[in-house]
């Protein structure tokens, strides 16, 4: 039932009913066909009634001639024998006998009217009906004064009202009786048969049209079935907000199929352009452009988490590999970008070996943005590690096959061992489109963006894979439950040009923290606390016992030639001031 209703009345999209074109075409032609047939039937009725009126006139003239002749004979009898009333009754009897046949009408009328408007006689088929005085006066006026100033007509045709009914008749003046003899028929009686036929034919036309309408709906619906396929395809694409191809494999070779194939070609072209477009802009910008059909120079302040990744030793790699570095970068970015997208991140920019991603731009994502950024950071580390393992495997295969690598091959091997650092910070930043109407780009601007880049640089110094800020740590711990990371407080630093210090952390996965690592973490925490307090001798003891690579920077720092006897600097507040940005 639902499919039939949808086929006849269409379906609603966003409150608007989409009426099938087949129904419109069939209904239009059915209405035109019905009007044409009924109008043709009516014209036929009018023409037929005109012909019947001529036949009626001939019959009325015949009947009038008979009654007129009979009345003349009765007048002769009356003149010789007398008996006025008997002659009148004889005339009435003659008129009544003419109405007795089965082919006569119900309201047949014959009468004679004198110049003064009085009736000489009148005959009605079933009973004698005396017309109102105004009816007789109207007949008299019509006959006596047809035109102002003209002589009364002696014979002719007349339309008149008699006893509340509309009549058509013929009349002729009888000089003997000094009266106009009139023979008439009531028009509704005369036309009733024609109107009955008209209504029957009209009913037949309506039934045939209805049957043709139903048959036409199915036939045209079948012929134009691929319009429905195209329409459903377009509706489906509109609802999904995604371009797709329509299945027209079995479609006939006609204009509708050509239109569908053209739409498929257009859809494929647009989808291809959109795919290319998505590769050059961020996902949220592409989605917004698809929804709003335009890209504007606009932006807003948003609370985002920023991830910055950089390949270590990239300059040396470029010198060794030359243009082949592009192939290596593409291998790395192909998987790295995919992991960022899987973690609900947006790759904002790629500049050579550096990658900038943002988290939190998609409001509907249920996962905390900082959690997503840390997951992505370790996914990037896994990509780099997997590439290193693969390169080592291939090197071993070559060594096993050839015995050894050449010096040049060894240098290339070391160059392709990608190692990356990741810095993560967050906070209020400007995120949007800047540029001009001719050329624009999507960007993120703010101190937190620069801070993420500096944190990535610190991974080289502190020899850890990922470093994040206090913002990221607090965001994870305050806004998530059962978070999967431990944050090791590494240091308190002050960037050159900045008076405010920054606490930096190493986010570690719970799954990677075993007992040995937990022991080293506790040793590092004791060493770090002593270091912050200025008890560097005590800190040095713990740093020496700790096996974490990060301790080397503190040991080196405390053994610096600028520091006497391992004591902390004057005015030490636990903050290490970096000499470069």
Coordinates of C-alpha atoms in Angstrom, one line a residue:
X1 CA 0.0 0.0 0.0
X2 CA 2.8 2.3 0.9
X3 CA 4.6 1.8 -2.5
X4 CA 1.3 2.4 -4.4
X5 CA 0.8 5.6 -2.4
X6 CA 4.3 6.7 -3.0
X7 CA 4.0 5.9 -6.7
X8 CA 0.8 8.0 -7.0
X9 CA 1.5 10.9 -4.7
X10 CA 5.3 10.9 -4.3
X11 CA 7.3 11.2 -1.2
X12 CA 8.0 14.0 1.2
X13 CA 11.5 15.5 1.6
X14 CA 12.0 18.2 4.2
X15 CA 8.2 18.7 4.4
X16 CA 7.8 19.1 0.6
X17 CA 6.0 16.5 -1.4
X18 CA 7.8 15.5 -4.6
X19 CA 5.0 14.6 -7.0
X20 CA 6.0 12.0 -9.7
X21 CA 6.2 13.5 -13.2
X22 CA 4.3 10.5 -14.5
X23 CA 1.2 11.4 -12.5
X24 CA 1.4 15.0 -13.6
X25 CA 1.7 14.0 -17.3
X26 CA -1.1 11.4 -17.1
X27 CA -3.4 13.7 -15.1
X28 CA -2.9 16.6 -17.5
X29 CA -3.6 14.5 -20.6
X30 CA -6.6 12.8 -18.9
X31 CA -8.1 16.1 -17.9
X32 CA -7.5 17.5 -21.4
X33 CA -8.9 14.3 -22.9
X34 CA -12.0 14.4 -20.6
X35 CA -12.7 18.1 -21.3
X36 CA -12.2 17.5 -25.1
X37 CA -14.6 14.5 -25.2
X38 CA -17.2 16.1 -23.0
X39 CA -17.0 19.4 -25.0
X40 CA -17.2 17.5 -28.2
X41 CA -20.2 15.6 -26.9
X42 CA -21.9 18.9 -25.9
X43 CA -21.3 20.4 -29.4
X44 CA -22.8 17.2 -30.9
X45 CA -25.8 17.7 -28.6
X46 CA -26.3 21.3 -29.6
X47 CA -26.0 20.5 -33.3
X48 CA -28.3 17.5 -32.9
X49 CA -30.8 19.6 -31.0
X50 CA -30.7 22.1 -33.9
X51 CA -31.5 19.4 -36.4
X52 CA -34.3 18.1 -34.1
X53 CA -35.7 21.5 -33.8
X54 CA -36.1 21.7 -37.6
X55 CA -37.8 18.3 -37.5
X56 CA -40.0 19.4 -34.7
X57 CA -41.0 22.5 -36.6
X58 CA -41.9 20.3 -39.6
X59 CA -44.0 18.0 -37.4
X60 CA -45.7 20.9 -35.6
X61 CA -46.5 22.5 -39.0
X62 CA -48.0 19.2 -40.1
X63 CA -50.1 18.9 -37.0
X64 CA -51.1 22.6 -37.2
X65 CA -52.2 22.1 -40.8
X66 CA -54.4 19.2 -39.9
X67 CA -56.1 21.0 -37.0
X68 CA -56.3 24.2 -39.1
X69 CA -58.1 22.3 -41.9
X70 CA -60.3 20.5 -39.4
X71 CA -61.2 23.8 -37.8
X72 CA -62.1 25.3 -41.2
X73 CA -64.4 22.4 -41.9
X74 CA -66.0 22.8 -38.4
X75 CA -66.5 26.5 -39.1
X76 CA -68.4 25.6 -42.3
X77 CA -70.6 23.1 -40.4
X78 CA -71.1 25.7 -37.7
X79 CA -72.1 28.3 -40.4
X80 CA -74.7 26.0 -41.9
X81 CA -76.0 24.1 -38.9
X82 CA -75.1 26.3 -36.0
X83 CA -73.9 24.7 -32.8
X84 CA -70.9 26.8 -31.8
X85 CA -70.0 24.8 -28.7
X86 CA -70.3 21.5 -30.6
X87 CA -67.8 22.7 -33.2
X88 CA -65.4 23.9 -30.6
X89 CA -65.6 20.5 -28.8
X90 CA -65.0 18.7 -32.1
X91 CA -61.9 20.8 -32.7
X92 CA -60.7 20.0 -29.2
X93 CA -61.4 16.3 -29.7
X94 CA -59.4 16.4 -32.9
X95 CA -56.4 18.0 -31.1
X96 CA -56.6 15.6 -28.3
X97 CA -56.7 12.6 -30.6
X98 CA -53.4 13.9 -32.1
X99 CA -51.8 13.6 -28.6
X100 CA -52.9 10.0 -27.9
X101 CA -50.1 8.3 -29.7
X102 CA -47.1 6.7 -27.7
X103 CA -44.7 8.9 -29.7
X104 CA -46.3 12.1 -28.4
X105 CA -44.8 14.2 -25.6
X106 CA -46.3 14.5 -22.1
X107 CA -46.9 18.3 -22.3
X108 CA -48.1 18.6 -26.0
X109 CA -50.3 21.7 -26.4
X110 CA -52.8 23.0 -29.0
X111 CA -54.8 26.2 -28.6
X112 CA -56.4 29.1 -30.4
X113 CA -56.2 32.6 -29.1
X114 CA -58.2 35.6 -30.2
X115 CA -56.9 39.1 -30.7
X116 CA -58.3 40.2 -27.3
X117 CA -56.2 37.6 -25.6
X118 CA -59.1 35.2 -24.8
X119 CA -58.9 31.5 -25.7
X120 CA -61.0 30.0 -28.4
X121 CA -60.0 26.6 -27.2
X122 CA -57.0 24.8 -25.8
X123 CA -56.0 21.1 -25.6
X124 CA -53.5 19.6 -23.2
X125 CA -52.5 15.9 -23.4
X126 CA -53.5 14.8 -19.9
X127 CA -55.8 17.5 -18.6
X128 CA -57.1 20.9 -19.3
X129 CA -54.9 23.5 -17.8
X130 CA -55.9 27.1 -17.9
X131 CA -52.9 29.4 -18.2
X132 CA -52.5 32.5 -16.2
X133 CA -53.8 35.6 -17.8
X134 CA -50.3 37.0 -18.1
X135 CA -49.2 34.0 -20.2
X136 CA -52.0 34.6 -22.7
X137 CA -51.2 38.3 -22.7
X138 CA -47.6 37.5 -23.5
X139 CA -48.5 35.2 -26.4
X140 CA -50.9 37.8 -27.8
X141 CA -48.3 40.5 -27.5
X142 CA -45.7 38.3 -29.2
X143 CA -48.0 37.6 -32.1
X144 CA -49.8 40.9 -32.5
X145 CA -46.9 43.3 -32.0
X146 CA -43.7 41.5 -32.9
X147 CA -42.1 44.7 -33.9
X148 CA -43.2 48.2 -32.9
X149 CA -45.4 49.7 -35.6
X150 CA -45.5 46.5 -37.7
X151 CA -48.6 44.5 -38.7
X152 CA -49.5 41.4 -36.7
X153 CA -48.0 38.2 -38.0
X154 CA -50.4 35.8 -39.6
X155 CA -48.1 32.8 -39.2
X156 CA -44.7 31.9 -37.7
X157 CA -42.9 30.3 -34.8
X158 CA -42.9 31.4 -31.2
X159 CA -41.2 30.7 -27.9
X160 CA -43.5 31.3 -24.9
X161 CA -44.3 30.4 -21.3
X162 CA -47.5 28.7 -20.6
X163 CA -48.6 27.4 -17.2
X164 CA -45.1 27.8 -15.9
X165 CA -43.5 25.8 -18.8
X166 CA -41.3 26.9 -21.7
X167 CA -42.8 26.0 -25.1
X168 CA -41.8 26.2 -28.7
X169 CA -44.6 26.3 -31.3
X170 CA -45.9 27.3 -34.7
X171 CA -49.0 29.4 -35.3
X172 CA -51.3 30.6 -38.2
X173 CA -54.2 33.0 -38.2
X174 CA -57.6 31.6 -39.1
X175 CA -59.8 34.3 -40.6
X176 CA -63.1 32.3 -40.1
X177 CA -62.6 31.9 -36.4
X178 CA -60.7 35.2 -36.0
X179 CA -58.0 33.5 -34.0
X180 CA -54.4 32.3 -34.1
X181 CA -54.2 28.5 -34.0
X182 CA -51.1 27.4 -32.1
X183 CA -49.5 24.0 -32.0
X184 CA -46.5 23.7 -29.5
X185 CA -44.3 21.3 -27.5
X186 CA -42.7 21.8 -24.1
X187 CA -38.9 22.2 -24.7
X188 CA -37.8 20.1 -21.7
X189 CA -39.9 17.2 -23.0
X190 CA -38.4 17.6 -26.4
X191 CA -34.8 17.9 -25.2
X192 CA -35.0 15.3 -22.4
X193 CA -34.1 12.4 -24.6
X194 CA -31.1 14.3 -26.0
X195 CA -29.9 15.3 -22.5
X196 CA -30.3 11.7 -21.3
X197 CA -28.2 10.5 -24.2
X198 CA -25.6 13.3 -23.4
X199 CA -25.4 12.2 -19.8
X200 CA -25.0 8.5 -20.7
X201 CA -22.3 9.3 -23.2
X202 CA -20.6 11.6 -20.7
X203 CA -20.7 8.8 -18.1
X204 CA -19.2 6.4 -20.6
X205 CA -16.5 8.9 -21.5
X206 CA -15.6 9.4 -17.8
X207 CA -15.4 5.6 -17.2
X208 CA -13.3 5.1 -20.3
X209 CA -11.1 8.0 -19.3
X210 CA -10.7 6.6 -15.8
X211 CA -9.7 3.2 -17.2
X212 CA -7.4 4.9 -19.6
X213 CA -6.0 6.9 -16.7
X214 CA -5.2 3.8 -14.7
X215 CA -3.7 2.0 -17.7
X216 CA -1.8 5.2 -18.7
X217 CA -0.3 5.5 -15.2
X218 CA 1.2 2.0 -15.4
X219 CA 2.2 2.2 -19.0
X220 CA 3.9 5.7 -18.8
X221 CA 5.3 4.8 -15.4
X222 CA 6.9 1.8 -17.0
X223 CA 8.2 3.8 -20.0
X224 CA 9.5 6.6 -17.7
X225 CA 10.6 4.2 -14.9
X226 CA 14.2 5.4 -15.1
X227 CA 13.0 8.9 -14.3
X228 CA 12.1 7.4 -10.9
X229 CA 15.5 5.7 -10.7
X230 CA 17.2 9.1 -11.4
X231 CA 14.9 10.9 -8.9
X232 CA 15.5 8.4 -6.2
X233 CA 19.2 8.5 -6.8
X234 CA 19.3 12.3 -6.6
X235 CA 17.1 12.2 -3.4
X236 CA 19.5 9.6 -1.9
X237 CA 22.5 11.8 -2.7
X238 CA 20.8 14.8 -1.2
X239 CA 19.9 13.0 2.0
X240 CA 23.4 11.6 2.4
X241 CA 25.1 14.8 1.3
X242 CA 27.3 12.6 -0.9
X243 CA 27.6 12.2 -4.6
X244 CA 27.1 8.7 -6.1
X245 CA 26.4 6.9 -9.4
X246 CA 23.0 5.7 -10.5
X247 CA 22.5 2.2 -11.9
X248 CA 21.4 2.6 -15.5
X249 CA 22.7 -0.7 -16.9
X250 CA 19.4 -1.9 -18.2
X251 CA 18.0 1.5 -19.2
X252 CA 16.6 1.9 -22.7
X253 CA 18.4 4.0 -25.3
X254 CA 16.4 7.2 -25.0
X255 CA 16.7 10.8 -23.8
X256 CA 15.9 9.9 -20.2
X257 CA 18.8 7.5 -20.1
X258 CA 21.0 10.0 -21.8
X259 CA 20.1 12.5 -19.1
X260 CA 20.8 10.0 -16.4
X261 CA 24.2 9.1 -17.9
X262 CA 25.0 12.8 -18.2
X263 CA 24.1 13.2 -14.5
X264 CA 26.4 10.2 -13.7
X265 CA 29.2 11.8 -15.6
X266 CA 28.6 15.1 -13.9
X267 CA 28.4 13.4 -10.5
X268 CA 31.6 11.5 -11.2
X269 CA 33.4 14.7 -12.3
X270 CA 32.2 16.7 -9.2
X271 CA 33.0 13.8 -6.9
X272 CA 36.5 13.6 -8.4
X273 CA 37.0 17.3 -8.0
X274 CA 35.6 17.1 -4.5
X275 CA 38.0 14.3 -3.7
X276 CA 40.9 16.3 -5.0
X277 CA 39.6 19.3 -3.1
X278 CA 39.5 17.3 0.1
X279 CA 43.1 16.4 -0.3
X280 CA 44.2 20.0 -0.4
X281 CA 42.0 21.4 2.4
X282 CA 41.0 20.2 5.8
X283 CA 38.1 17.9 6.2
X284 CA 35.9 20.4 8.1
X285 CA 36.5 23.0 5.4
X286 CA 35.5 20.6 2.7
X287 CA 32.4 19.5 4.5
X288 CA 31.3 23.1 5.2
X289 CA 31.9 24.0 1.5
X290 CA 29.8 21.1 0.4
X291 CA 27.0 22.1 2.8
X292 CA 27.1 25.9 2.2
X293 CA 28.2 25.9 -1.4
X294 CA 30.9 28.5 -0.7
X295 CA 34.0 29.2 1.3
X296 CA 34.3 32.5 3.1
X297 CA 37.2 34.4 4.7
X298 CA 36.1 33.8 8.3
X299 CA 37.3 32.2 11.5
X300 CA 36.8 32.2 15.2
X301 CA 38.5 31.6 18.5
X302 CA 38.3 27.9 19.5
X303 CA 39.7 25.8 22.3
X304 CA 41.8 23.3 20.4
X305 CA 44.7 20.9 21.0
X306 CA 47.6 21.3 18.6
X307 CA 50.0 18.5 17.6
X308 CA 53.3 19.3 15.9
X309 CA 55.5 16.5 14.4
X310 CA 58.9 16.8 12.9
X311 CA 61.4 14.4 11.4
X312 CA 64.8 14.5 13.1
X313 CA 67.9 14.8 11.0
X314 CA 65.9 15.8 8.0
X315 CA 68.7 18.1 6.6
X316 CA 71.2 15.2 6.5
X317 CA 68.5 12.9 5.0
X318 CA 67.9 15.4 2.2
X319 CA 71.6 15.7 1.4
X320 CA 71.9 11.9 1.1
X321 CA 68.6 11.1 -0.7
X322 CA 68.2 14.1 -2.8
X323 CA 64.8 14.2 -4.6
X324 CA 64.1 10.6 -3.4
X325 CA 63.3 12.2 -0.1
X326 CA 59.8 12.9 -1.5
X327 CA 59.2 9.2 -1.9
X328 CA 60.2 8.6 1.7
X329 CA 58.1 11.4 3.0
X330 CA 55.0 10.1 1.1
X331 CA 55.5 6.7 2.6
X332 CA 55.6 8.2 6.0
X333 CA 52.7 10.7 5.6
X334 CA 50.5 8.2 3.8
X335 CA 50.0 6.2 7.1
X336 CA 50.6 9.1 9.5
X337 CA 47.8 11.2 8.1
X338 CA 45.5 8.2 8.0
X339 CA 46.1 7.7 11.8
X340 CA 45.5 11.3 12.5
X341 CA 42.1 11.2 10.8
X342 CA 41.3 8.0 12.6
X343 CA 41.9 9.9 15.9
X344 CA 39.4 12.6 14.8
X345 CA 42.2 15.0 14.0
X346 CA 42.6 17.5 11.1
X347 CA 45.9 17.9 9.3
X348 CA 46.1 21.6 9.0
X349 CA 49.4 21.9 7.2
X350 CA 52.4 20.0 5.9
X351 CA 55.7 21.9 5.5
X352 CA 58.4 19.5 4.3
X353 CA 59.2 17.3 7.2
X354 CA 56.9 19.1 9.6
X355 CA 53.2 18.3 10.2
X356 CA 50.7 20.3 12.1
X357 CA 47.4 18.7 13.2
X358 CA 44.5 20.1 15.3
X359 CA 42.0 18.2 17.5
X360 CA 38.7 19.5 18.7
X361 CA 37.3 21.1 15.6
X362 CA 34.6 18.5 15.2
X363 CA 32.1 19.3 17.9
X364 CA 30.2 16.0 17.6
X365 CA 33.2 13.8 18.4
X366 CA 32.7 12.2 21.8
X367 CA 36.4 11.5 22.5
X368 CA 38.4 14.2 24.4
X369 CA 40.6 16.2 22.0
X370 CA 43.7 15.9 24.1
X371 CA 43.3 12.2 24.5
X372 CA 42.9 11.9 20.7
X373 CA 46.0 14.0 20.1
X374 CA 48.2 11.7 22.4
X375 CA 46.8 8.6 20.7
X376 CA 47.7 10.2 17.3
X377 CA 51.2 11.1 18.6
X378 CA 52.0 7.5 19.5
X379 CA 50.4 6.3 16.3
X380 CA 52.9 8.5 14.4
X381 CA 55.7 7.0 16.5
X382 CA 54.4 3.5 15.6
X383 CA 54.5 4.4 11.9
X384 CA 58.0 5.6 12.1
X385 CA 59.1 2.6 14.1
X386 CA 57.4 0.2 11.6
X387 CA 59.3 1.9 8.8
X388 CA 62.6 1.5 10.6
X389 CA 61.9 -2.2 11.3
X390 CA 61.1 -2.7 7.6
X391 CA 64.3 -0.9 6.6
X392 CA 66.3 -3.0 9.0
X393 CA 64.7 -6.2 7.7
X394 CA 65.6 -5.2 4.1
X395 CA 69.1 -4.3 5.1
X396 CA 69.6 -7.7 6.7
X397 CA 68.2 -9.4 3.6
X398 CA 70.7 -7.5 1.4
X399 CA 73.6 -8.3 3.8
X400 CA 72.6 -12.0 3.9
X401 CA 72.5 -12.0 0.1
X402 CA 75.6 -9.9 -0.8
X403 CA 77.6 -10.2 2.4
X404 CA 77.8 -6.4 3.1
X405 CA 76.6 -3.0 2.0
X406 CA 78.8 -0.4 0.4
X407 CA 79.6 2.8 2.2
X408 CA 77.1 4.7 0.1
X409 CA 74.4 2.1 0.8
X410 CA 75.1 2.3 4.5
X411 CA 74.7 6.0 4.4
X412 CA 71.4 5.7 2.5
X413 CA 70.3 3.1 5.0
X414 CA 70.9 5.4 8.0
X415 CA 69.2 8.3 6.1
X416 CA 65.9 6.3 5.6
X417 CA 65.6 5.4 9.3
X418 CA 63.0 8.0 10.1
X419 CA 62.8 9.2 13.7
X420 CA 60.3 11.8 14.7
X421 CA 59.4 14.0 17.7
X422 CA 55.9 15.1 18.7
X423 CA 55.0 18.2 20.7
X424 CA 51.4 18.8 21.9
X425 CA 49.9 22.0 23.4
X426 CA 46.4 23.5 23.4
X427 CA 44.2 26.4 24.4
X428 CA 42.4 29.3 22.7
X429 CA 43.6 29.8 19.1
X430 CA 42.2 31.4 16.0
X431 CA 41.0 28.8 13.5
X432 CA 39.7 29.7 10.1
X433 CA 40.4 31.0 6.6
X434 CA 42.7 33.8 5.8
X435 CA 43.9 35.4 2.5
X436 CA 41.8 36.9 -0.2
X437 CA 38.9 36.0 -2.4
X438 CA 41.4 34.9 -5.0
X439 CA 43.6 32.8 -2.8
X440 CA 42.9 31.7 0.7
X441 CA 44.1 29.0 3.1
X442 CA 42.9 27.4 6.3
X443 CA 45.2 28.1 9.3
X444 CA 45.5 28.1 13.0
X445 CA 47.1 31.0 14.8
X446 CA 48.2 31.4 18.4
X447 CA 51.0 31.1 21.0
X448 CA 49.9 27.5 21.6
X449 CA 50.7 26.6 18.0
X450 CA 54.2 28.0 18.4
X451 CA 54.5 26.3 21.8
X452 CA 53.6 22.9 20.2
X453 CA 56.5 23.4 17.8
X454 CA 58.9 24.3 20.6
X455 CA 57.8 21.2 22.6
X456 CA 58.6 19.0 19.6
X457 CA 62.0 20.5 19.5
X458 CA 62.5 19.7 23.2
X459 CA 62.0 15.9 22.4
X460 CA 65.5 16.0 20.9
X461 CA 66.9 17.5 24.1
X462 CA 65.0 15.3 26.6
X463 CA 65.2 12.2 24.4
X464 CA 61.5 11.3 24.7
X465 CA 59.1 10.6 21.9
X466 CA 56.3 12.9 23.0
X467 CA 56.2 16.1 25.1
X468 CA 53.0 17.9 26.1
X469 CA 52.1 20.9 28.1
X470 CA 50.2 21.2 31.4
X471 CA 47.1 22.2 29.4
X472 CA 47.0 18.8 27.7
X473 CA 47.7 17.0 31.0
X474 CA 44.9 18.9 32.9
X475 CA 42.5 18.5 30.0
X476 CA 42.9 14.7 30.0
X477 CA 42.8 14.3 33.8
X478 CA 39.9 16.7 34.5
X479 CA 37.7 15.9 31.5
X480 CA 38.1 12.1 31.1
X481 CA 37.5 9.1 33.3
X482 CA 39.9 6.1 33.5
X483 CA 42.4 7.9 31.2
X484 CA 45.0 5.6 29.7
X485 CA 48.1 7.8 30.2
X486 CA 50.6 8.6 33.0
X487 CA 52.1 12.1 32.8
X488 CA 55.7 12.3 33.9
X489 CA 56.6 15.8 34.9
X490 CA 59.9 16.3 33.0
X491 CA 61.0 19.9 33.7
X492 CA 60.0 23.5 34.3
X493 CA 61.4 25.7 31.5
X494 CA 61.2 29.3 30.4
X495 CA 61.5 30.0 26.7
X496 CA 63.8 32.9 25.6
X497 CA 61.8 36.1 25.5
X498 CA 59.1 34.7 27.8
X499 CA 59.0 35.5 31.5
X500 CA 56.4 32.9 32.4
X501 CA 57.7 29.4 33.0
X502 CA 56.2 26.2 31.4
X503 CA 55.8 22.8 32.9
X504 CA 56.5 20.0 30.3
X505 CA 55.3 16.4 30.6
X506 CA 56.0 13.1 29.0
X507 CA 52.6 11.3 28.4
X508 CA 53.2 7.5 28.7
X509 CA 50.8 4.8 27.9
X510 CA 49.7 2.7 30.8
X511 CA 50.3 -0.5 28.8
X512 CA 54.0 0.3 28.4
X513 CA 54.8 1.0 32.1
X514 CA 56.2 -2.2 33.6
X515 CA 57.8 -2.6 37.0
X516 CA 61.3 -1.7 35.8
X517 CA 60.0 1.4 34.2
X518 CA 57.9 2.3 37.2
X519 CA 61.1 2.0 39.3
X520 CA 62.9 4.4 37.0
X521 CA 60.0 6.8 37.1
X522 CA 60.1 6.9 40.9
X523 CA 63.8 7.5 40.8
X524 CA 63.4 10.3 38.3
X525 CA 60.6 11.9 40.3
X526 CA 62.9 12.0 43.4
X527 CA 65.8 13.4 41.4
X528 CA 63.5 16.0 39.7
X529 CA 62.1 17.2 43.0
X530 CA 65.5 17.6 44.5
X531 CA 66.6 19.4 41.3
X532 CA 63.7 21.8 41.6
X533 CA 64.5 22.5 45.3
X534 CA 68.1 23.3 44.4
X535 CA 69.6 20.3 46.0
X536 CA 71.5 19.3 42.9
X537 CA 73.9 16.9 44.7
X538 CA 71.0 14.8 46.0
X539 CA 69.4 15.1 42.5
X540 CA 72.6 13.9 40.9
X541 CA 72.6 10.7 43.0
X542 CA 69.1 9.8 41.8
X543 CA 69.6 10.8 38.2
X544 CA 72.7 8.6 38.1
X545 CA 70.7 5.6 39.3
X546 CA 67.8 6.2 36.9
X547 CA 68.0 4.5 33.5
X548 CA 65.7 6.8 31.7
X549 CA 67.5 8.6 28.7
X550 CA 65.9 11.9 29.9
X551 CA 68.3 12.0 32.9
X552 CA 71.3 12.7 30.6
X553 CA 70.2 16.3 30.0
X554 CA 70.0 16.9 33.7
X555 CA 73.3 15.3 34.5
X556 CA 74.9 17.3 31.6
X557 CA 73.3 20.4 32.8
X558 CA 74.4 20.0 36.4
X559 CA 78.0 19.2 35.3
X560 CA 78.2 22.2 33.1
X561 CA 81.4 24.2 33.4
X562 CA 79.3 27.3 34.2
X563 CA 78.1 25.8 37.4
X564 CA 80.6 25.6 40.3
X565 CA 81.0 22.4 42.3
X566 CA 77.7 21.2 41.0
X567 CA 75.7 23.8 42.9
X568 CA 72.6 25.3 41.4
X569 CA 72.7 28.8 39.9
X570 CA 72.1 31.9 42.1
X571 CA 68.4 32.9 42.4
X572 CA 67.4 29.4 41.4
X573 CA 63.6 28.9 41.3
X574 CA 63.5 25.5 39.6
X575 CA 63.1 27.0 36.2
X576 CA 65.6 26.3 33.4
X577 CA 65.9 29.2 31.0
X578 CA 66.4 28.1 27.4
X579 CA 68.9 30.1 25.4
X580 CA 67.0 29.7 22.1
X581 CA 63.4 29.6 21.0

